[in-house]
XYZ file of C-alpha atoms in Angstrom:
365
model
C 123.182 37.026 67.368
C 122.629 38.640 63.907
C 118.850 38.339 62.804
C 118.172 36.988 59.237
C 115.455 38.589 57.164
C 112.748 36.307 56.207
C 112.407 35.268 52.519
C 109.121 36.568 51.089
C 106.836 34.176 49.264
C 104.726 35.989 46.799
C 101.418 34.679 45.371
C 101.033 36.262 41.958
C 103.184 37.323 39.227
C 101.832 40.524 37.644
C 102.904 44.054 37.634
C 102.102 44.780 41.539
C 104.389 41.835 42.398
C 107.254 43.190 40.171
C 107.145 46.455 42.012
C 106.908 44.978 45.236
C 110.107 42.965 44.304
C 111.897 45.924 43.186
C 111.281 47.616 46.579
C 112.173 44.435 48.430
C 115.540 44.168 46.589
C 116.234 47.916 47.716
C 116.099 46.516 51.202
C 118.189 43.758 50.617
C 115.248 41.107 50.732
C 114.715 38.199 48.806
C 111.316 37.113 47.125
C 110.087 33.801 45.856
C 107.230 33.901 43.397
C 104.497 31.408 42.882
C 102.722 31.871 39.341
C 101.580 29.677 36.590
C 103.547 31.897 34.171
C 107.308 31.566 34.522
C 108.062 34.498 32.569
C 105.544 37.165 34.112
C 106.472 40.394 35.162
C 107.160 39.434 38.717
C 109.093 36.080 37.912
C 111.447 38.095 35.489
C 113.138 39.575 38.347
C 112.228 37.132 41.389
C 115.104 35.559 43.237
C 113.094 32.073 42.561
C 110.051 31.116 40.881
C 107.707 28.204 41.616
C 105.634 27.561 38.491
C 102.332 26.284 39.332
C 98.515 27.030 39.994
C 97.672 28.832 43.003
C 95.516 26.064 44.306
C 98.133 23.438 43.668
C 99.219 21.996 47.113
C 102.389 20.763 45.772
C 103.439 24.081 44.403
C 102.281 25.793 47.714
C 104.640 23.275 49.621
C 107.245 24.130 47.311
C 106.815 27.850 48.015
C 106.676 27.205 51.851
C 110.006 25.312 51.518
C 111.794 28.454 50.217
C 110.019 31.167 52.182
C 108.940 32.069 55.780
C 106.488 34.754 55.226
C 103.771 35.092 52.474
C 101.943 37.889 50.682
C 99.805 38.339 47.582
C 99.593 40.769 44.779
C 96.069 40.231 43.673
C 92.948 39.535 45.744
C 91.593 36.473 43.521
C 94.263 34.090 45.103
C 92.028 31.256 46.542
C 91.513 31.883 50.200
C 92.120 28.181 51.047
C 95.680 28.626 49.605
C 96.453 31.361 51.987
C 94.967 29.423 54.835
C 97.290 26.457 53.771
C 100.360 28.519 53.752
C 99.536 29.993 57.080
C 100.592 26.565 58.626
C 104.176 27.391 57.525
C 104.433 31.199 58.443
C 102.413 34.385 58.649
C 100.433 35.538 55.829
C 99.941 39.396 55.049
C 97.053 39.795 54.436
C 95.280 36.802 56.120
C 92.791 34.467 54.383
C 89.657 35.863 56.007
C 90.422 39.449 54.773
C 91.086 38.174 51.176
C 87.958 36.196 51.150
C 85.748 39.177 52.012
C 87.337 41.257 49.298
C 86.705 38.586 46.844
C 82.755 38.841 47.103
C 80.910 42.042 46.819
C 78.087 40.749 49.035
C 80.334 40.079 51.988
C 82.338 43.084 51.347
C 79.148 45.504 51.516
C 78.086 43.698 54.550
C 81.465 44.292 56.266
C 81.387 47.973 55.301
C 77.938 48.417 56.807
C 79.196 46.528 60.315
C 81.996 49.020 60.215
C 79.854 52.010 60.018
C 81.050 52.879 56.453
C 78.214 54.073 54.098
C 77.621 52.365 50.813
C 75.377 53.486 47.796
C 71.971 51.705 47.165
C 72.287 48.072 46.044
C 70.444 44.924 45.797
C 71.739 41.417 46.032
C 70.614 39.261 43.000
C 71.546 35.310 43.576
C 69.038 33.990 41.054
C 66.158 34.949 38.797
C 63.731 34.628 41.548
C 65.387 37.669 43.269
C 64.158 39.833 40.335
C 60.728 40.333 41.925
C 62.404 42.865 44.529
C 63.825 44.987 41.904
C 61.833 48.161 41.070
C 61.955 50.879 38.337
C 63.210 53.377 41.072
C 66.433 51.090 40.999
C 67.357 52.131 37.469
C 69.721 53.172 35.802
C 71.995 50.793 37.586
C 75.345 48.705 37.077
C 74.940 44.806 37.339
C 78.217 43.512 38.796
C 79.217 39.808 39.472
C 79.749 39.392 43.068
C 83.004 37.736 42.419
C 86.057 37.978 39.978
C 85.308 41.369 38.651
C 87.982 44.014 38.011
C 88.826 46.699 35.798
C 85.471 47.053 34.392
C 85.151 43.375 33.866
C 82.101 41.415 35.133
C 79.744 44.397 35.033
C 77.162 45.870 32.683
C 75.044 48.827 32.718
C 71.114 48.301 32.714
C 68.146 50.753 32.507
C 65.213 48.501 32.788
C 64.010 45.048 33.841
C 64.444 43.591 30.579
C 68.058 44.723 30.186
C 68.789 43.506 33.681
C 67.404 39.997 32.696
C 69.674 39.771 29.574
C 72.654 41.148 31.332
C 72.194 38.635 34.120
C 72.388 35.683 31.613
C 75.292 37.402 29.856
C 77.065 37.402 32.904
C 76.558 33.793 33.446
C 73.576 33.798 35.757
C 76.004 33.959 38.664
C 75.187 35.864 41.960
C 75.525 39.623 41.322
C 74.835 42.868 42.995
C 72.716 45.510 41.471
C 74.042 49.148 42.267
C 72.140 52.039 41.483
C 74.045 54.509 39.563
C 74.790 57.808 41.178
C 75.794 61.178 40.035
C 79.333 61.265 41.075
C 81.209 64.483 42.035
C 84.413 62.662 42.297
C 86.210 59.279 43.093
C 89.069 59.064 45.499
C 90.941 56.212 47.262
C 93.170 55.910 50.255
C 95.881 53.561 50.722
C 97.234 52.574 54.145
C 99.704 50.168 55.582
C 99.309 48.331 58.834
C 102.008 46.167 60.443
C 101.733 43.272 62.901
C 102.268 45.657 65.932
C 99.107 47.673 64.856
C 100.970 50.672 63.648
C 99.348 52.525 60.734
C 100.808 54.620 57.904
C 98.370 56.625 55.773
C 99.209 57.693 52.191
C 97.690 60.885 50.884
C 94.513 60.362 49.253
C 94.356 60.148 45.421
C 91.495 61.668 43.180
C 90.908 59.087 40.342
C 89.468 59.347 36.735
C 88.354 56.044 35.099
C 87.805 55.413 31.355
C 85.772 52.338 30.378
C 86.047 50.949 33.829
C 89.846 51.223 34.019
C 91.713 53.803 35.927
C 93.175 56.455 33.814
C 94.794 58.974 36.061
C 95.285 59.482 39.851
C 96.011 63.090 41.118
C 97.563 64.052 44.384
C 96.417 65.782 46.379
C 92.589 65.564 45.942
C 90.488 68.799 45.492
C 87.903 67.671 47.990
C 87.477 69.394 51.167
C 89.988 68.439 54.007
C 87.081 67.138 56.338
C 85.957 64.710 53.674
C 89.629 63.368 53.145
C 89.933 62.958 56.891
C 86.703 60.938 56.799
C 87.843 58.652 54.076
C 91.207 58.096 56.023
C 89.309 57.234 59.299
C 87.062 54.880 57.325
C 90.112 52.854 56.118
C 91.645 52.804 59.505
C 88.368 51.571 61.112
C 88.113 48.870 58.387
C 91.804 47.644 59.093
C 91.121 47.663 62.768
C 88.019 45.706 62.485
C 89.727 43.087 60.421
C 92.703 43.047 62.345
C 94.364 43.631 59.134
C 98.015 43.268 58.487
C 99.410 44.589 54.977
C 98.520 47.205 52.580
C 95.044 47.987 52.192
C 93.207 50.355 49.966
C 89.633 51.527 49.923
C 87.953 53.389 46.915
C 85.089 55.849 47.592
C 82.479 57.769 45.498
C 81.792 61.496 46.494
C 78.174 62.000 45.984
C 76.683 65.478 46.628
C 73.543 64.265 48.388
C 74.888 61.167 49.973
C 78.260 62.269 50.795
C 81.278 59.910 51.060
C 80.378 56.272 50.091
C 82.561 53.253 49.910
C 83.048 51.412 46.579
C 85.223 48.497 47.245
C 88.411 47.470 49.089
C 91.579 45.890 47.615
C 93.813 43.850 50.281
C 97.053 44.663 48.513
C 98.960 47.702 46.803
C 96.457 49.558 44.655
C 96.865 51.149 41.003
C 95.974 54.628 42.403
C 98.867 54.258 45.093
C 101.482 53.935 42.238
C 102.301 57.386 42.453
C 103.958 56.632 45.917
C 106.841 55.303 44.133
C 108.090 58.668 43.019
C 106.238 61.167 45.170
C 106.560 59.774 48.783
C 109.734 58.781 50.902
C 108.208 55.193 51.175
C 106.163 53.536 48.494
C 103.192 51.305 48.944
C 105.263 48.347 47.826
C 108.229 49.032 50.047
C 105.555 49.209 53.050
C 104.221 45.836 51.809
C 107.944 44.416 51.949
C 108.804 46.201 55.330
C 105.601 44.507 56.856
C 106.828 41.107 55.642
C 110.177 41.457 57.058
C 109.029 43.104 60.199
C 110.954 46.425 59.247
C 109.265 49.589 60.803
C 106.755 51.528 58.496
C 108.289 54.238 56.480
C 107.103 57.948 55.990
C 104.420 58.572 53.680
C 104.201 62.376 53.327
C 103.682 63.768 49.901
C 106.763 65.390 48.512
C 105.133 67.126 45.483
C 101.829 67.204 43.717
C 101.525 64.730 41.033
C 99.460 62.829 38.513
C 99.932 59.074 37.569
C 98.746 58.042 34.210
C 98.211 54.481 33.305
C 99.696 53.458 30.090
C 97.485 50.811 28.276
C 98.235 48.363 25.404
C 96.222 50.529 23.117
C 99.378 52.780 22.753
C 101.183 49.884 20.864
C 98.396 50.118 18.274
C 98.053 53.716 17.267
C 96.302 52.729 13.882
C 93.870 50.439 15.450
C 93.777 46.881 17.237
C 93.809 45.133 13.931
C 96.888 46.837 12.432
C 100.608 46.104 13.110
C 101.955 46.784 16.685
C 104.808 49.121 17.241
C 106.521 50.704 20.180
C 105.324 53.993 21.463
C 107.293 56.930 20.834
C 108.364 57.563 24.359
C 109.754 61.128 23.691
C 106.331 62.208 22.917
C 104.607 60.537 25.706
C 106.885 61.158 28.573
C 107.441 64.769 29.693
C 111.181 65.799 29.435
C 111.173 67.062 33.042
C 109.938 65.828 36.554
C 108.477 62.622 35.095
C 109.100 59.030 35.787
C 108.296 56.198 33.322
C 107.519 52.767 34.814
C 107.040 49.633 32.358
C 106.023 46.254 33.595
C 107.953 43.873 31.283
C 104.831 42.485 29.576
C 105.691 41.245 26.078
C 102.165 41.091 24.749
C 100.446 44.366 24.480
C 96.783 44.354 24.183
C 94.008 46.993 24.138
C 92.912 47.619 27.787
C 95.992 45.868 29.118
C 97.949 47.900 31.598
C 101.655 47.943 30.358
C 103.063 50.776 32.540
C 102.412 54.166 34.106
C 103.990 57.523 34.224
C 104.190 59.878 37.254
C 104.576 63.455 36.485
C 105.241 66.153 38.934
C 102.729 69.019 38.954
C 103.961 71.437 41.681
C 104.953 71.742 45.322
C 102.897 69.696 47.850
């Protein structure tokens, strides 16, 4: 009997979903997308689209009628929706893992239980918690406990007075106050773990952020090999503790006096892993598709040193955000040799919006 590959049901219609669909199609797999936007980056190339809210039970049932296995492309999908879909087929990742990644308080508690160090922080659920904040906690960054990404939902604070104003500006919702640290480097590690417990680790990326948004990822990293191995072990430990199945990323800070500290996890392919599309035999997106289709994981070795650079919507407004938009001059932006341009199919460029990325070969691995 010939086995039939399952149809993948994808929650989310952004660029990560688009790149996963591209990888799935190369494997001969079909993907159905659930997204409120029928013309989003993923929906443009999906085999089928269910238009609806991620919490809409009717839309979820329609997805379940068309697919046999389910995955996500961003972590702010309601965990209740993932639990609902689990009645119809396996979900990679599971609802519990996504739920932990959605709340910085739960995430940091998870890291501590797994023996993964984190930087100094305080949980602030309401104004009454401010009495435990001391001057020594500043300077700091106040982050909403939920729904923050790419620099959103966070503000720098240098005093109790600034903290009070920032807390109100963020809506007086539960937050974590993280002490600012003197960072020597930021790195991330992406792994894939399948239902059989097999793990494939991608080479670590060294990241530079601008205004809270990832700007570049360089591979390989410049940190000592024992630090890289420690980071890889932390991610594998985390995946094992969660019983995680899917693609998982963990971001780290390297602080000279404190060593390697976990920042946050992402239960999905990660922006810093986009280089794998060009520099590794198997991309992070193909691993996600392989896991869903129960295909063995592919090799992850680095084939050449590279840099991934994000392309933001600002490039479409070279004369300023209030001036007319125009297409970037790609002949000037993309190196003529050993470079790969990836555009996400977004029709509305905006400052700070990720529109694509470039991977450039820097040398031999």
